[in-house]
Short mmCIF file of C-alpha atoms and ligand atoms in Angstrom, two decimals:
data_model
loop_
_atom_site.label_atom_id
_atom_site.label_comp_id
_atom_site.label_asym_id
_atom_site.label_seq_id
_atom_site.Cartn_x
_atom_site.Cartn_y
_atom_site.Cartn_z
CA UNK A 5 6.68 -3.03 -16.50
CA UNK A 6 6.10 -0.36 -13.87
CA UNK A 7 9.22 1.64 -12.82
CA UNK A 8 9.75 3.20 -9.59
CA UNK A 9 11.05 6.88 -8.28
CA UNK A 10 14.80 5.71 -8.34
CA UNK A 11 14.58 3.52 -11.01
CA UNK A 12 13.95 6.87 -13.08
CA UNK A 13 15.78 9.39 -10.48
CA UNK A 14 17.94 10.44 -13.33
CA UNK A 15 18.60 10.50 -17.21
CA UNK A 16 21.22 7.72 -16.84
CA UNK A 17 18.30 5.56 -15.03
CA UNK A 18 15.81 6.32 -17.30
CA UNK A 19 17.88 5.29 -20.44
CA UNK A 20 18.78 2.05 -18.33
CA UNK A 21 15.56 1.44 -17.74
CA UNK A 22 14.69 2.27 -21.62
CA UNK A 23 16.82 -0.62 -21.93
CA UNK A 24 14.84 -3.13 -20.17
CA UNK A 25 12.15 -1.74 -22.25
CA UNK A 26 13.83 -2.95 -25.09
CA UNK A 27 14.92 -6.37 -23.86
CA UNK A 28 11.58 -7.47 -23.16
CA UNK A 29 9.93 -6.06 -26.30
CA UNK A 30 12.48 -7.53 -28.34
CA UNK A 31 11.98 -10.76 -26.90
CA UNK A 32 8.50 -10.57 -28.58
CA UNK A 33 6.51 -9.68 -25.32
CA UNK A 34 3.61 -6.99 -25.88
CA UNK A 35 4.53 -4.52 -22.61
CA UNK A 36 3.21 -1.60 -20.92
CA UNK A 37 5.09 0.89 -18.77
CA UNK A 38 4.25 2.47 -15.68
CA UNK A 39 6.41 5.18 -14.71
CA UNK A 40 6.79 6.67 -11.02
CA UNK A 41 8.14 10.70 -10.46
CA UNK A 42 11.96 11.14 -10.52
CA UNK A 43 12.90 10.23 -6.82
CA UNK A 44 12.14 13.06 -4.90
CA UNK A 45 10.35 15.59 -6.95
CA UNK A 46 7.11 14.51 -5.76
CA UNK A 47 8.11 15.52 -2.32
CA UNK A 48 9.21 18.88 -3.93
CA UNK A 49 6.06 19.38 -5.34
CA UNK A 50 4.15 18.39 -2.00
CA UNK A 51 6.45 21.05 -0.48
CA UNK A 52 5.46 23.80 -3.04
CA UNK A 53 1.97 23.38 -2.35
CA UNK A 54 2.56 23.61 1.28
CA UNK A 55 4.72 26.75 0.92
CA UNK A 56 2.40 28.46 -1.40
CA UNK A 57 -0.88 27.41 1.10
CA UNK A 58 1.32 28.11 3.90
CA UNK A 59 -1.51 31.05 5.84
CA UNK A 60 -4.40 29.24 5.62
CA UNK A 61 -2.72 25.56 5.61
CA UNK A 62 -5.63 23.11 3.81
CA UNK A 63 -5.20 24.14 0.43
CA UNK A 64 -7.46 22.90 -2.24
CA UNK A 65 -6.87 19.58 -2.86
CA UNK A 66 -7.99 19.42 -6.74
CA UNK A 67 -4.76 21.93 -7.05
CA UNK A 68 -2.43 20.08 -5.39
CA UNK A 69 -3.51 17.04 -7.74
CA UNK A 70 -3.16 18.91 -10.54
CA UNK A 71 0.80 20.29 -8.81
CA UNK A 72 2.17 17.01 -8.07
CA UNK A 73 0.59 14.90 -11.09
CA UNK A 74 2.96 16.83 -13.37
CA UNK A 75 5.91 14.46 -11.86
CA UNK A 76 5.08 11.23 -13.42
CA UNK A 77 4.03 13.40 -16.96
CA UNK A 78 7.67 14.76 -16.76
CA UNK A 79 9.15 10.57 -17.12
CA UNK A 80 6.18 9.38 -19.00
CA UNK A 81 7.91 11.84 -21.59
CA UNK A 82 11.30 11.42 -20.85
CA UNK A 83 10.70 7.46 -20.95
CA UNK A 84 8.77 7.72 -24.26
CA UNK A 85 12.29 9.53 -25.60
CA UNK A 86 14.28 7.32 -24.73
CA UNK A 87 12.43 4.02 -26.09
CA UNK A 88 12.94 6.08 -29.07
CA UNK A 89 16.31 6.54 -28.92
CA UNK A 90 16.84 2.93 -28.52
CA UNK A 91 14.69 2.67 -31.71
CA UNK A 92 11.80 1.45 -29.91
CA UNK A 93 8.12 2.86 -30.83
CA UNK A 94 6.77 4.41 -27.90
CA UNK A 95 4.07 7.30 -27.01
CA UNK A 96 3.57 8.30 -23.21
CA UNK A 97 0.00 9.03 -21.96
CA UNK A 98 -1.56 10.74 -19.33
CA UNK A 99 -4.55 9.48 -16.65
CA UNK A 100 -6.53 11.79 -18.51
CA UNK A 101 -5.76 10.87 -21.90
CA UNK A 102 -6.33 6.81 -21.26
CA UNK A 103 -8.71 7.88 -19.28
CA UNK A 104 -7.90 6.26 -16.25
CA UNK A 105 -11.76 7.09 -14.08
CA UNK A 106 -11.37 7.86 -10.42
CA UNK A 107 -13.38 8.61 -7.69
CA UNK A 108 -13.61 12.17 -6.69
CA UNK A 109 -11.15 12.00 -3.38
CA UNK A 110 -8.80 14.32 -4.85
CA UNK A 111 -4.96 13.20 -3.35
CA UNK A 112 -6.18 9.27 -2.35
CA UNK A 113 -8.57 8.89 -5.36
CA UNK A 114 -9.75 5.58 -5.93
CA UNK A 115 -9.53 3.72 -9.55
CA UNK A 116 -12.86 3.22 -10.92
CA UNK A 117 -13.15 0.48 -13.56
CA UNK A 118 -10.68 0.52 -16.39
CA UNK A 119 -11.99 -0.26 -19.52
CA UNK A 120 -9.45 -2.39 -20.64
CA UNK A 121 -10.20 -2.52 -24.25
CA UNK A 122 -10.45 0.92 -24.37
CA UNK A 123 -6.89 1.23 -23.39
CA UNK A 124 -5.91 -1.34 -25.80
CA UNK A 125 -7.97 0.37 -28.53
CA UNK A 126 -5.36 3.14 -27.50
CA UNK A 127 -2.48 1.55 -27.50
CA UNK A 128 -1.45 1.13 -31.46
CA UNK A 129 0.66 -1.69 -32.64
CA UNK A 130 4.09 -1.78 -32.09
CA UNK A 131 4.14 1.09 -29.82
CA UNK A 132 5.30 0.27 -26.51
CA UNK A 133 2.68 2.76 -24.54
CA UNK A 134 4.45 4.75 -21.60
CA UNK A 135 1.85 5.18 -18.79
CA UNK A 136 2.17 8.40 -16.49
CA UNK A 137 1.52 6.25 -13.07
CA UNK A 138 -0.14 7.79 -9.98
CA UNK A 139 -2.60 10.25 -11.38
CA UNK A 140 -5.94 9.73 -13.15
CA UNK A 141 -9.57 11.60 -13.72
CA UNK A 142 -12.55 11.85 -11.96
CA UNK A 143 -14.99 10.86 -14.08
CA UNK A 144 -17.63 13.49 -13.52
CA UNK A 145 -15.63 16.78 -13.34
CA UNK A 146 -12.71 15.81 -15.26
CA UNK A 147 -10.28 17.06 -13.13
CA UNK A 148 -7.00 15.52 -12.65
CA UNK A 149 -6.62 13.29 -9.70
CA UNK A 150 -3.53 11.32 -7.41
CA UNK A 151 -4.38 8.10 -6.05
CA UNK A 152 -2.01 8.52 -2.76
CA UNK A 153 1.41 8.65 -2.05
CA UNK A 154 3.10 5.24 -3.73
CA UNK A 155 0.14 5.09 -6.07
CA UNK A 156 2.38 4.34 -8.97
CA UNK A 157 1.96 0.76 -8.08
CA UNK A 158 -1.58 0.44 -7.73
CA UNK A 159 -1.94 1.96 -11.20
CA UNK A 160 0.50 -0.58 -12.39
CA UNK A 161 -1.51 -3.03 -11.00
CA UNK A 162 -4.63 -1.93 -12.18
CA UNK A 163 -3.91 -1.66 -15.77
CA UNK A 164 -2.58 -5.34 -15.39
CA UNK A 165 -5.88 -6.56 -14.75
CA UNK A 166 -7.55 -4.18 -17.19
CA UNK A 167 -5.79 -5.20 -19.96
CA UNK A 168 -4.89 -9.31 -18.54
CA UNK A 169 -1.70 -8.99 -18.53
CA UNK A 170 0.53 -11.71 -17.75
CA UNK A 171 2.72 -10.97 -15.42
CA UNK A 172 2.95 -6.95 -13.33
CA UNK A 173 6.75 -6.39 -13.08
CA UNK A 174 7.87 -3.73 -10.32
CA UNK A 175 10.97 -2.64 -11.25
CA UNK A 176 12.69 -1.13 -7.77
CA UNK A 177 15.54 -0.46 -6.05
CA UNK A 178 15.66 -3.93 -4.34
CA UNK A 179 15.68 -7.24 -5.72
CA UNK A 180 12.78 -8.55 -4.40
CA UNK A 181 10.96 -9.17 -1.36
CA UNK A 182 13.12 -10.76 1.94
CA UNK A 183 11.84 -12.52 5.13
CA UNK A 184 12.75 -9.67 7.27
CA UNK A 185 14.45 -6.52 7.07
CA UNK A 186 18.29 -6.89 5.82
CA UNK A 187 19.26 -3.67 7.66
CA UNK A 188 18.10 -5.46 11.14
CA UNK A 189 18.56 -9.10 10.09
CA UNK A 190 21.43 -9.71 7.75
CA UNK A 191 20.50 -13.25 7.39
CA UNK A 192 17.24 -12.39 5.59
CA UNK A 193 16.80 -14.15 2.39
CA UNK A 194 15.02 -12.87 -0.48
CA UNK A 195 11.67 -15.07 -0.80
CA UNK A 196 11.18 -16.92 -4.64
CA UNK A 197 7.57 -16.67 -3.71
CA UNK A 198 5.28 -15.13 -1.12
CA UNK A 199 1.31 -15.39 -1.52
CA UNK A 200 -0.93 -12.35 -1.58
CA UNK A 201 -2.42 -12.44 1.61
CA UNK A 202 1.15 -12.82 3.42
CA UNK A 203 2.89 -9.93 1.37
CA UNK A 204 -0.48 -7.60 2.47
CA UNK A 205 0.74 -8.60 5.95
CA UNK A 206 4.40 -7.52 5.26
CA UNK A 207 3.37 -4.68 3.75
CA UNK A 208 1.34 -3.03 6.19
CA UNK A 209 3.85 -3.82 8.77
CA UNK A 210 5.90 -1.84 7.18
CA UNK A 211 8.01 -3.64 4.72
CA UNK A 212 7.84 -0.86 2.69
CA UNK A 213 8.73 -2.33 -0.99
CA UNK A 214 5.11 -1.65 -2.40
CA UNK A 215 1.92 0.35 -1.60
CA UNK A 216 -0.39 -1.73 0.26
CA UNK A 217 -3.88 -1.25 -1.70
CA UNK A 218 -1.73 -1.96 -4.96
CA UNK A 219 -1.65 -5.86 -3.17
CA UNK A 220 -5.07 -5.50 -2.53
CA UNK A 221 -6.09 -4.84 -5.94
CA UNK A 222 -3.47 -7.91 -7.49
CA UNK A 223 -5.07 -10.34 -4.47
CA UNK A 224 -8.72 -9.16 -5.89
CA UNK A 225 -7.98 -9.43 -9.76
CA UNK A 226 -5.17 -12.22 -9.35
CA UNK A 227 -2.54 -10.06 -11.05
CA UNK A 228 0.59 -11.97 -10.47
CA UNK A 229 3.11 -9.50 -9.55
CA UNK A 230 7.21 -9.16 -9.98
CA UNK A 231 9.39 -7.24 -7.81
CA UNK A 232 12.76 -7.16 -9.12
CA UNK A 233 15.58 -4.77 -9.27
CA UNK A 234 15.80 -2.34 -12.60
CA UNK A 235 20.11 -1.82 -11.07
CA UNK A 236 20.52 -5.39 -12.58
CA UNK A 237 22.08 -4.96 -16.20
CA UNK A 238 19.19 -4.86 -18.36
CA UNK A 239 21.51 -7.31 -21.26
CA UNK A 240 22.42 -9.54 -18.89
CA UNK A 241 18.80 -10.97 -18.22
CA UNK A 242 17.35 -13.60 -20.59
CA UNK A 243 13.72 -12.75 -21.25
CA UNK A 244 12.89 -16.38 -21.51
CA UNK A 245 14.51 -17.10 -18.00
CA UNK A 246 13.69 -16.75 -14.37
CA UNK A 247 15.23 -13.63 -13.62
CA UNK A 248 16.19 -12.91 -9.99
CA UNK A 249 13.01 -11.30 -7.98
CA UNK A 250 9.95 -12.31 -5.70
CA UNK A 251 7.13 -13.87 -7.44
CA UNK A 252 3.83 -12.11 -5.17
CA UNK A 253 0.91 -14.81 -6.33
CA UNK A 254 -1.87 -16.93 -5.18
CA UNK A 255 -1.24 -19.22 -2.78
CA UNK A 256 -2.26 -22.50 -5.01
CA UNK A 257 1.34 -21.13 -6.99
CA UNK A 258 3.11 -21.67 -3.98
CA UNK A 259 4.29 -25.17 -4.21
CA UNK A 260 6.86 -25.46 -0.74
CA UNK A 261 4.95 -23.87 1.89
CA UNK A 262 6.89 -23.05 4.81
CA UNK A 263 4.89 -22.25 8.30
CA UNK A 264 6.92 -19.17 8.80
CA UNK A 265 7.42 -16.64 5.79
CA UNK A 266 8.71 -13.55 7.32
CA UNK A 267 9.41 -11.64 10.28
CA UNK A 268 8.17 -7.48 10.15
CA UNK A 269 8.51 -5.26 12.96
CA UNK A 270 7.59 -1.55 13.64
CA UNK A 271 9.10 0.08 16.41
CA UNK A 272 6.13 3.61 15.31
CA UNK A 273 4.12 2.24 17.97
CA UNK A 274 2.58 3.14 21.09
CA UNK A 275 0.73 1.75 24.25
CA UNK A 276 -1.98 3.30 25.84
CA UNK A 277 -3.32 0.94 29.00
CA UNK A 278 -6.63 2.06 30.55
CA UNK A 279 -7.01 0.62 34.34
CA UNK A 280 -10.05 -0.10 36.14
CA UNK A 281 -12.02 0.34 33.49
CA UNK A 282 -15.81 -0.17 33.71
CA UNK A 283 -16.73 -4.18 32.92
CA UNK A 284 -20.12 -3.31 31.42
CA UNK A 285 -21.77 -2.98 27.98
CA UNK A 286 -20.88 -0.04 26.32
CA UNK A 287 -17.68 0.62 27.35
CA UNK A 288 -15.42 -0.55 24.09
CA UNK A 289 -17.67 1.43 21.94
CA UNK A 290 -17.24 4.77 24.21
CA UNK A 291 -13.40 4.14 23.60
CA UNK A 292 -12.90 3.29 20.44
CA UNK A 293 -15.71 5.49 19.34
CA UNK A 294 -14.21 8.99 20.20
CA UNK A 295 -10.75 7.10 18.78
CA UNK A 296 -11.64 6.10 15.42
CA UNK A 297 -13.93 9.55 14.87
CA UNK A 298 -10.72 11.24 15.47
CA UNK A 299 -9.52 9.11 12.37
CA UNK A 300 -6.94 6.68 14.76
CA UNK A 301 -6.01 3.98 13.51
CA UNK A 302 -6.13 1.05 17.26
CA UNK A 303 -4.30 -1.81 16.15
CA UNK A 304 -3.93 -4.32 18.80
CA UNK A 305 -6.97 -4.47 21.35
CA UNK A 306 -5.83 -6.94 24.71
CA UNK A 307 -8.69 -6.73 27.45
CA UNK A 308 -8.82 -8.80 30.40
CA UNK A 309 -12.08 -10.77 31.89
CA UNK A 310 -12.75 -8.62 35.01
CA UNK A 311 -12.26 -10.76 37.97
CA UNK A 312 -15.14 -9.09 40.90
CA UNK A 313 -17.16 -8.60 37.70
CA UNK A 314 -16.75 -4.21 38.28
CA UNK A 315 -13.57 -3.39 36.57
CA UNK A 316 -10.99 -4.50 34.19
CA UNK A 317 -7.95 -3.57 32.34
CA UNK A 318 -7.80 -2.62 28.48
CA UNK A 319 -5.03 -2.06 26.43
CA UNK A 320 -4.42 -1.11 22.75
CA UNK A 321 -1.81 0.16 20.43
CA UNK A 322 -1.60 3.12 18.09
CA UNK A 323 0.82 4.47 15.53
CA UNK A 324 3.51 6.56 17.90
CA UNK A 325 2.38 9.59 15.80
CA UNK A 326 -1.38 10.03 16.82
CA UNK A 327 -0.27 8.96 20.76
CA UNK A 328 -0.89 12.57 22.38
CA UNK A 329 -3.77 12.82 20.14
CA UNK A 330 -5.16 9.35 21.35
CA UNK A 331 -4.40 10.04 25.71
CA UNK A 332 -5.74 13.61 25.00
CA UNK A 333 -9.25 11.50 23.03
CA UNK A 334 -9.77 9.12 25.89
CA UNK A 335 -8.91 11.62 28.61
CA UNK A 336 -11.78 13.82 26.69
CA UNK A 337 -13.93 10.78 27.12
CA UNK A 338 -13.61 9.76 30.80
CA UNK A 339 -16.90 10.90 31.73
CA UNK A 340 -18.79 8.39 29.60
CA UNK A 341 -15.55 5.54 29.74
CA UNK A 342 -15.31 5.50 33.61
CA UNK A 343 -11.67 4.32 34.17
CA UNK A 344 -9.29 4.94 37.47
CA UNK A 345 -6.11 5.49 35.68
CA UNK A 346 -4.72 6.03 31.86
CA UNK A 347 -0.78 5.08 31.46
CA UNK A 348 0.68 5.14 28.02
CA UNK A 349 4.51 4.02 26.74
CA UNK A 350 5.99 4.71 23.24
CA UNK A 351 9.30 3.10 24.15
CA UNK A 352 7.82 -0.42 22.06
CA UNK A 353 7.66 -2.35 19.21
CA UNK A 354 5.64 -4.86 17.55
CA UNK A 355 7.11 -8.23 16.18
CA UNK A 356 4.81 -10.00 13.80
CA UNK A 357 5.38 -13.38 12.33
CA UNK A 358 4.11 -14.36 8.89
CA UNK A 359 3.37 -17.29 7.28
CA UNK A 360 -0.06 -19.08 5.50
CA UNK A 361 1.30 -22.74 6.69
CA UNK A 362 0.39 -21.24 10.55
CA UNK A 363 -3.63 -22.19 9.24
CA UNK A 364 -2.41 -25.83 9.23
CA UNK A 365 -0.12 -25.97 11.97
CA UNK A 366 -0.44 -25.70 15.86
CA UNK A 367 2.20 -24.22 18.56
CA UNK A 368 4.23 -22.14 16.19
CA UNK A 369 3.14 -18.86 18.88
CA UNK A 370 4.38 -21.04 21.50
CA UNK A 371 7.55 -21.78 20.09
CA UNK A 372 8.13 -17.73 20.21
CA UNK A 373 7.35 -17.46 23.39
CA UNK A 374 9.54 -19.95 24.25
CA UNK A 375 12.62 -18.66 22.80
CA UNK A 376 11.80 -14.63 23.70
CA UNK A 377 11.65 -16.02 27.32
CA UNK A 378 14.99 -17.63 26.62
CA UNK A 379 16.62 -14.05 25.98
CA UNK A 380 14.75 -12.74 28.90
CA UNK A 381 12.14 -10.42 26.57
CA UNK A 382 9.10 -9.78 28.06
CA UNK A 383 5.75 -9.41 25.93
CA UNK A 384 4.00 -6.75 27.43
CA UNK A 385 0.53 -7.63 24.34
CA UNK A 386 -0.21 -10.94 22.32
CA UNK A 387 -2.76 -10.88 19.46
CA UNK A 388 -3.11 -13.55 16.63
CA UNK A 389 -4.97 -13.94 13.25
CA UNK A 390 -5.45 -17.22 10.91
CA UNK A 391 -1.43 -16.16 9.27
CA UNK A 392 -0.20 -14.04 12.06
CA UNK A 393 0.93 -13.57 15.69
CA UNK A 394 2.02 -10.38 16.81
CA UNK A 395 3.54 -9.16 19.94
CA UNK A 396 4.15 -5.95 21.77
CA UNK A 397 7.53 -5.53 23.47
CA UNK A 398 9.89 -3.24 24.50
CA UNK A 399 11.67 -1.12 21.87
CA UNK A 400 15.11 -1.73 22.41
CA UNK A 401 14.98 -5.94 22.32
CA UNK A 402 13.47 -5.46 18.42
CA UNK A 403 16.47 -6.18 16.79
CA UNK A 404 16.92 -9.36 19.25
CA UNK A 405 13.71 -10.36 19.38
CA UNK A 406 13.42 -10.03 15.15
CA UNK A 407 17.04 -12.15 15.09
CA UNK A 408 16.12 -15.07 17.04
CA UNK A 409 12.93 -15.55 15.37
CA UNK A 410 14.23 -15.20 12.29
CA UNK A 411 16.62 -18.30 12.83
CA UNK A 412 13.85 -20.13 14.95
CA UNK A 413 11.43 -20.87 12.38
CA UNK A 414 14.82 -21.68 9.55
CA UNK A 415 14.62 -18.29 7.41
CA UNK A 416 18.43 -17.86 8.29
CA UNK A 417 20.53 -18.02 4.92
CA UNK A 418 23.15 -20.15 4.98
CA UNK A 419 26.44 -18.30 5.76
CA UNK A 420 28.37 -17.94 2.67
N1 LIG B 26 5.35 9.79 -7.29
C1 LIG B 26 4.34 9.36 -6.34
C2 LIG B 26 4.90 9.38 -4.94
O1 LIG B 26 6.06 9.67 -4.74
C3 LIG B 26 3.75 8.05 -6.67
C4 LIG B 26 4.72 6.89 -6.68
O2 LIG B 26 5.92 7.07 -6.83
O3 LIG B 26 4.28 5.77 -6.54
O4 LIG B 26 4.19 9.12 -4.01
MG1 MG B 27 6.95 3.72 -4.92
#
């Protein structure tokens, strides 16, 4: 049971939380916890270490680990005291104390293996063991590392596998995971089910309910995982019963495959178009060379077939956040690229459209099309994978273009 920043943002949450602690324990199920930092006290802590670096700017990164790991040790205690209360055994631990082994890459450490039987050699009978999430050791110097903003989750994820675990709850501040945003799309329904390989989609594009590598890590160990709200009334859940929440599994679990699972969108993105561009070996790599050493992340890649065999076009997205960074990299670059012109736009957005059941079925792209040429929205990019189309348009048809697919491929909830 891993519980996120607001689910623990205050005493009142924690105790609730406490609560479903106690449901599930008295139900005769053998948990864990995970606990995240209060909401918000991470970012505090990011913000002392930036305020107390502030002259030379790149502090040391082992201190800043060992600044904002303190968070999650504040509710590992806090959630340990309340189980308590409730008359529930309970002792928190600390990465360190477990130990959970990282790699050395102090703030975006990696989990080495868990020894799960170590942790269950730990873990004494009857005590419901409260897990400080986010932070571990490196295993050589024994200094306390983060895994990465969100890490909670991936820690809850791995010490699911470690120790086989059942079933990873992630108690949030939402019920579960939806086919599109319910801000944008109020017709979204939550999903019952949505395979591993889809929700890594959705969460990269940005639905934001868990950190991506913690999907990576359940797809990898099969570590069925539960999102579900912790604001639901901890008594009013039967532990035996199907709770409300989205079911994140393999996609043999997945009995009613739709073609179409979801709809994400990200309006953080940015075109960059290079003209005339040299049609002759070498000429990708000298772009996307200079791009990625400069740590950019290119997402979409769209380059013609050159037709006098001389020049072409090529265009590719970044996040809107490195585009000066990216023009001011291939503009850096000319000499070895050889292009005519560079033009750029940030005003866009990228639509992608989800769904495992698009390996098995043809024209579901061209139904998009279709319907986006209905409403008169251009698509200025097109790329597609086995489980995914995306497409580049302009910013301000995002909320139209995300609505109409949304009720073209049936994800539309009935209206009440
Ligand atoms: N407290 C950490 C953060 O805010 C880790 C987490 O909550 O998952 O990034
Ligand atoms: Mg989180």
């Amino acid at each position: 049971m891993k519980f996120g920043g607001t689910s623990v943002a205050d005493i009142d949450r924690i105790r609730n939380a406490a609560r479903h602690v106690k449901r599930e324990s008295a139900a005769g199920h053998e948990v864990a916890v995970v606990v995240s930092a209060m909401a918000g006290v991470t970012n505090q802590l990011v913000a002392l270490c930036e305020t107390a670096g502030k002259e030379r700017h790149v502090y040391d990164r082992r201190e800043y680990d060992a600044v904002v790991a303190t968070g999650e040790q504040v509710t590992a205690g806090l959630m340990a005291i309340a189980l308590q209360d409730l008359g529930i055994k309970a002792r928190s631990w600390q990465g360190w104390q477990l130990p959970i082994l990282t790699s050395a890459a102090h703030g975006a450490a990696r989990i080495a293996d868990i020894d799960g039987a170590a942790l269950i050699r730990h873990f004494k009978d009857k005590e419901v063991p409260v897990i400080a999430g986010f932070q571990g050791v490196h295993k050589e110097t024994g200094r306390v590392t983060t895994l990465g903003r969100g890490g909670s989750d991936t820690s809850a994820v791995a010490i699911a596998a470690a120790i086989r675990a059942e079933r990873c709850d992630i108690y949030t501040d939402v019920d579960g995971v939806y086919t599109s945003d319910p801000r944008v799309v109020p017709r979204a329904k939550r999903l019952d089910k949505v395979a591993f390989e889809e929700m890594l989609e959705l969460a990269s594009l940005g639905a934001k309910v868990m950190q991506v590598r913690s999907v990576e890590l359940g797809m990898v160990h099969n570590v069925r995982i539960f999102v579900r709200s912790s604001f639901d009334a901890p008594d009013s859940i039967d532990p035996h019963g199907n709770p409300p929440g989205t079911l994140i599994c393999d996609e043999g679990e997945i009995m009613e495959q739709q073609t179409v699972t979801g709809i994400a969108f990200s309006r953080d993105e940015a075109q960059i178009s290079i003209r005339q561009v040299q049609d002759k070996p070498g000429v990708a790599a000298a772009i996307f060379g200079p791009l990625a050493a400069a740590n950019i992340n290119v997402d979409m890649i769209v380059q013609n077939v050159s037709a006098d065999g001389k020049t072409t076009d090529l265009t590719f997205t970044v996040p809107a956040a490195d585009y000066q960074r990216s023009l001011d990299t291939i503009k850096k670059a000319k000499e070895a690229i050889g292009y005519q012109r560079l033009d750029g736009a940030t005003d866009v957005a990228k639509i992608s459209v989800i769904g495992i059941g698009m390996r098995s079925h043809a024209g579901v792209a061209a139904e998009a099309f279709r319907a986006l040429a209905e409403r008169a929205i251009n698509i200025r990019a097109i790329t597609t994978s086995e489980i995914k189309f995306s497409l580049l348009i302009d910013a301000a048809y995002t909320e139209l273009a995300v609505r109409t697919l949304h009720s073209l491929y049936g994800l539309d909830q009935a209206a009440p």
